[in-house]
């Protein structure tokens, strides 16, 4: 793939993921004949991504000012000169912080421009554009304070001044996620574009939308509340015990069920054209419901729309949310008057609720209302599915039960949900059909993955290598059986080459590829080739701490900074997620990286989480599907043949806040885990055949995710049938000796070799489990390095 193709992709993908939140009087698009006054540091020096392992170095980031000029806009002189003078005096700093944004976060409105100067500027231009930047990153969270989740007083003052003076004001939000916009609610702002973090072509993507070159089609993957206090997830996020008291009511599931008006609802996003959506036929195939929606572009310019399908499940023994997203699809680019018939499908077994009392997924009796529309707050009823008696879909055992004293689940009892005019009539008029209970096949998964109690013993005296396995002359078990305790410990640990370097924490661990995050054990004796892994999810992050001269190798320079996970999810496009994976695959080929430590698909539970920009959505279907398509793009070619490179879906699970992430405990009901938090992973992993998973640092219900037998061997492997490898996050706080028994194969980046050897010797590490982990790692190397070599 040519680099220019990837750059075009970054530009296009980011513009599809930017969401137009407001556009009064069709202020946008804006003809390039206009002169524009440009304000705000981020108009000149944007955040392409947040900081930490989700960041990327970029050789050249396209800024909004230059992109506007490139598109033919004139920049108003006074405002531009003042800003550019500030920018040029901070150029080096900006280049440096491109390596660590954390230093840059507290820059709000340092470009000093007086009210009078703003007023003068408005004489030379009718249109003002202000960009507000907000960054966040690993190991830190936003706060519900000014300059974090709230606008800084300097930012509000700038917006106030500008919107008072100019005829038209356009606000661009170059932010890691939602912000509280209360302080500027009364300002006269015509248009708001949530540009999120669009990677290294950021400026071009923004200007493509401003100019109308691209028609906005992004939709919010996460609800924007009016104020922080409106979210149901605020309790305990800066404590060691985080109670998920909202249970299943995460994001729109809460706002709709408890009838709290969001600032911008889930799924919302404007376009420069209008669409008409009509429900067509539906047909049922066993448990699969297929449903036709006809979409017509009824406006004057070409555009794309997202068909969103929600289902409202009936209350029974369990409370249900007002609605859950059950399917979605994006149209092609529709010309004015052009229509497209979209067929969307969902499986009723995926809709089932988790009944903790009986440890099963069940469709309770009642009416299931299927809705379609273009946001969670703009839908109509399509049809009704009647379930006449309860249908049990899956029988299992409870594996992740919280300490109930720490959890006070909220209930919707006595609260009227959101409704819209005519809803009751639509439900009464809707066509209904009865779901055949025999269409659903009961799945029973009530056993743990078996752990071996029999040790692997060497077959004979011959030396078996991985090459012999590849050639069909031995099995991975034959190879592993010969390992000494030390060799076993080497394979179960990553390899650190520079443990003396305190900075070598994120990245910089590998020797095969400079700047990669780590490497697996290499052995000439057993013909185990080097398998190198690099972060994500912003691209293939090759980062060497130090000066640009030291760190920017030619390969580093070739790597691309892609849009953030949130921006990609805001596209609601399977095609874009797939193409993103294909681009990353190409970067992996260039840099010789086998494993990519991404995508990150944790749920956007709380808007303050510093890593939300890396993650996709508050909804498990949207997060899971986006992760699945990215993985398909990395791991398989067009004929679905394995390519030998792999993704590592992370952070499994419930890394929903960074505060004390190494040791904090997420206390979650098993129902919410299974219906929301784990579901995203289930979709991403099972629908893509992902080869690797990274556990989270935090605990879930008292046990570290990385040493949770129930989570890893019980659910991931036992129930979902995952047969790839599980690795820890870097330097976990969990007990190294417990990993292999729990089903966590690999400890990264590799500081625990001695503990494992000791454990194997004194019996505190179960050798048979350790051997099983080793077999899985070798299988990955076969599917990766050996496939690559032999393709
Ligand atoms: C992050 C991971 C990352 C790893 C390697 C950790 O600090 O949490 O997401 O993959 O570092 O850089």
PDB file of N, CA, C and O and ligand atoms in Angstrom, residues 53 138 505-507 517 535-536 541 597 611 614 650-651 658 661 694 697 729-730, ligand 1:
ATOM      1  N   UNK A  53       0.448   5.314  25.511  1.00  0.00           N
ATOM      2  CA  UNK A  53       0.676   4.315  24.465  1.00  0.00           C
ATOM      3  C   UNK A  53      -0.283   4.468  23.289  1.00  0.00           C
ATOM      4  O   UNK A  53      -0.032   3.935  22.214  1.00  0.00           O
ATOM      5  N   UNK A 138      -3.034   8.246  29.151  1.00  0.00           N
ATOM      6  CA  UNK A 138      -2.801   7.121  30.035  1.00  0.00           C
ATOM      7  C   UNK A 138      -2.372   7.558  31.429  1.00  0.00           C
ATOM      8  O   UNK A 138      -1.641   8.525  31.593  1.00  0.00           O
ATOM      9  N   UNK A 505       9.325   2.591  29.736  1.00  0.00           N
ATOM     10  CA  UNK A 505       8.113   2.011  30.261  1.00  0.00           C
ATOM     11  C   UNK A 505       7.091   1.772  29.168  1.00  0.00           C
ATOM     12  O   UNK A 505       6.592   0.678  28.996  1.00  0.00           O
ATOM     13  N   UNK A 506       6.803   2.795  28.427  1.00  0.00           N
ATOM     14  CA  UNK A 506       5.883   2.636  27.305  1.00  0.00           C
ATOM     15  C   UNK A 506       6.750   2.606  26.057  1.00  0.00           C
ATOM     16  O   UNK A 506       7.427   3.567  25.738  1.00  0.00           O
ATOM     17  N   UNK A 507       6.755   1.484  25.381  1.00  0.00           N
ATOM     18  CA  UNK A 507       7.605   1.367  24.202  1.00  0.00           C
ATOM     19  C   UNK A 507       9.029   1.057  24.615  1.00  0.00           C
ATOM     20  O   UNK A 507       9.334   0.777  25.779  1.00  0.00           O
ATOM     21  N   UNK A 517       7.081  -2.035  21.765  1.00  0.00           N
ATOM     22  CA  UNK A 517       6.743  -2.131  23.189  1.00  0.00           C
ATOM     23  C   UNK A 517       7.271  -3.391  23.852  1.00  0.00           C
ATOM     24  O   UNK A 517       7.335  -3.469  25.072  1.00  0.00           O
ATOM     25  N   UNK A 535       2.577  -0.856  20.356  1.00  0.00           N
ATOM     26  CA  UNK A 535       1.286  -0.181  20.595  1.00  0.00           C
ATOM     27  C   UNK A 535       0.800   0.379  19.275  1.00  0.00           C
ATOM     28  O   UNK A 535       1.554   0.477  18.307  1.00  0.00           O
ATOM     29  N   UNK A 536      -0.345   0.720  19.210  1.00  0.00           N
ATOM     30  CA  UNK A 536      -1.550   1.060  19.513  1.00  0.00           C
ATOM     31  C   UNK A 536      -2.225   1.670  20.690  1.00  0.00           C
ATOM     32  O   UNK A 536      -1.633   1.842  21.678  1.00  0.00           O
ATOM     33  N   UNK A 541       3.075   2.297  17.032  1.00  0.00           N
ATOM     34  CA  UNK A 541       3.829   3.273  17.812  1.00  0.00           C
ATOM     35  C   UNK A 541       5.253   2.775  18.037  1.00  0.00           C
ATOM     36  O   UNK A 541       5.499   1.847  18.805  1.00  0.00           O
ATOM     37  N   UNK A 597      -0.681  -4.024  19.736  1.00  0.00           N
ATOM     38  CA  UNK A 597      -1.335  -3.965  21.051  1.00  0.00           C
ATOM     39  C   UNK A 597      -2.575  -3.063  20.963  1.00  0.00           C
ATOM     40  O   UNK A 597      -2.644  -2.002  21.588  1.00  0.00           O
ATOM     41  N   UNK A 611      -8.324   7.515  29.144  1.00  0.00           N
ATOM     42  CA  UNK A 611      -8.048   6.713  27.947  1.00  0.00           C
ATOM     43  C   UNK A 611      -9.255   6.597  27.018  1.00  0.00           C
ATOM     44  O   UNK A 611      -9.203   5.846  26.040  1.00  0.00           O
ATOM     45  N   UNK A 614      -8.868   6.520  23.263  1.00  0.00           N
ATOM     46  CA  UNK A 614      -8.397   5.289  22.617  1.00  0.00           C
ATOM     47  C   UNK A 614      -9.560   4.327  22.387  1.00  0.00           C
ATOM     48  O   UNK A 614      -9.521   3.485  21.504  1.00  0.00           O
ATOM     49  N   UNK A 650      -7.707  -5.131  23.811  1.00  0.00           N
ATOM     50  CA  UNK A 650      -7.413  -4.739  25.199  1.00  0.00           C
ATOM     51  C   UNK A 650      -8.443  -3.751  25.700  1.00  0.00           C
ATOM     52  O   UNK A 650      -9.184  -3.199  24.883  1.00  0.00           O
ATOM     53  N   UNK A 651      -8.527  -3.478  26.970  1.00  0.00           N
ATOM     54  CA  UNK A 651      -7.881  -4.080  28.136  1.00  0.00           C
ATOM     55  C   UNK A 651      -8.989  -4.855  28.822  1.00  0.00           C
ATOM     56  O   UNK A 651      -9.936  -4.246  29.330  1.00  0.00           O
ATOM     57  N   UNK A 658      -8.660   5.718  34.990  1.00  0.00           N
ATOM     58  CA  UNK A 658      -7.219   5.503  35.144  1.00  0.00           C
ATOM     59  C   UNK A 658      -6.739   5.659  36.584  1.00  0.00           C
ATOM     60  O   UNK A 658      -5.626   5.260  36.902  1.00  0.00           O
ATOM     61  N   UNK A 661      -5.034   2.786  38.456  1.00  0.00           N
ATOM     62  CA  UNK A 661      -5.466   1.696  37.562  1.00  0.00           C
ATOM     63  C   UNK A 661      -4.799   0.358  37.868  1.00  0.00           C
ATOM     64  O   UNK A 661      -5.327  -0.698  37.561  1.00  0.00           O
ATOM     65  N   UNK A 694      -5.257  -8.638  25.689  1.00  0.00           N
ATOM     66  CA  UNK A 694      -4.467  -8.100  26.811  1.00  0.00           C
ATOM     67  C   UNK A 694      -5.402  -7.844  27.985  1.00  0.00           C
ATOM     68  O   UNK A 694      -6.449  -7.214  27.818  1.00  0.00           O
ATOM     69  N   UNK A 697      -5.218  -3.770  33.983  1.00  0.00           N
ATOM     70  CA  UNK A 697      -4.470  -3.711  35.240  1.00  0.00           C
ATOM     71  C   UNK A 697      -5.383  -3.959  36.447  1.00  0.00           C
ATOM     72  O   UNK A 697      -4.986  -4.529  37.441  1.00  0.00           O
ATOM     73  N   UNK A 729      -1.113  -6.644  30.823  1.00  0.00           N
ATOM     74  CA  UNK A 729      -0.649  -5.303  30.497  1.00  0.00           C
ATOM     75  C   UNK A 729       0.756  -5.162  31.105  1.00  0.00           C
ATOM     76  O   UNK A 729       1.189  -5.998  31.902  1.00  0.00           O
ATOM     77  N   UNK A 730       1.440  -4.106  30.735  1.00  0.00           N
ATOM     78  CA  UNK A 730       2.863  -3.963  31.086  1.00  0.00           C
ATOM     79  C   UNK A 730       3.071  -3.769  32.593  1.00  0.00           C
ATOM     80  O   UNK A 730       2.477  -2.864  33.193  1.00  0.00           O
TER      81      UNK A 730
HETATM   82  C1  LIG B   1      -0.649   0.344  28.522  1.00  0.00           C
HETATM   83  C2  LIG B   1      -0.967  -0.615  27.411  1.00  0.00           C
HETATM   84  C3  LIG B   1       0.179  -0.678  26.446  1.00  0.00           C
HETATM   85  C4  LIG B   1       1.437  -1.066  27.202  1.00  0.00           C
HETATM   86  C5  LIG B   1       2.676  -1.172  26.320  1.00  0.00           C
HETATM   87  C6  LIG B   1       0.696   0.058  29.160  1.00  0.00           C
HETATM   88  O1  LIG B   1       1.082   1.096  29.995  1.00  0.00           O
HETATM   89  O2  LIG B   1      -1.665   0.291  29.487  1.00  0.00           O
HETATM   90  O3  LIG B   1      -2.135  -0.242  26.762  1.00  0.00           O
HETATM   91  O4  LIG B   1      -0.113  -1.563  25.400  1.00  0.00           O
HETATM   92  O5  LIG B   1       1.698  -0.086  28.186  1.00  0.00           O
HETATM   93  O6  LIG B   1       3.151   0.043  25.944  1.00  0.00           O
END
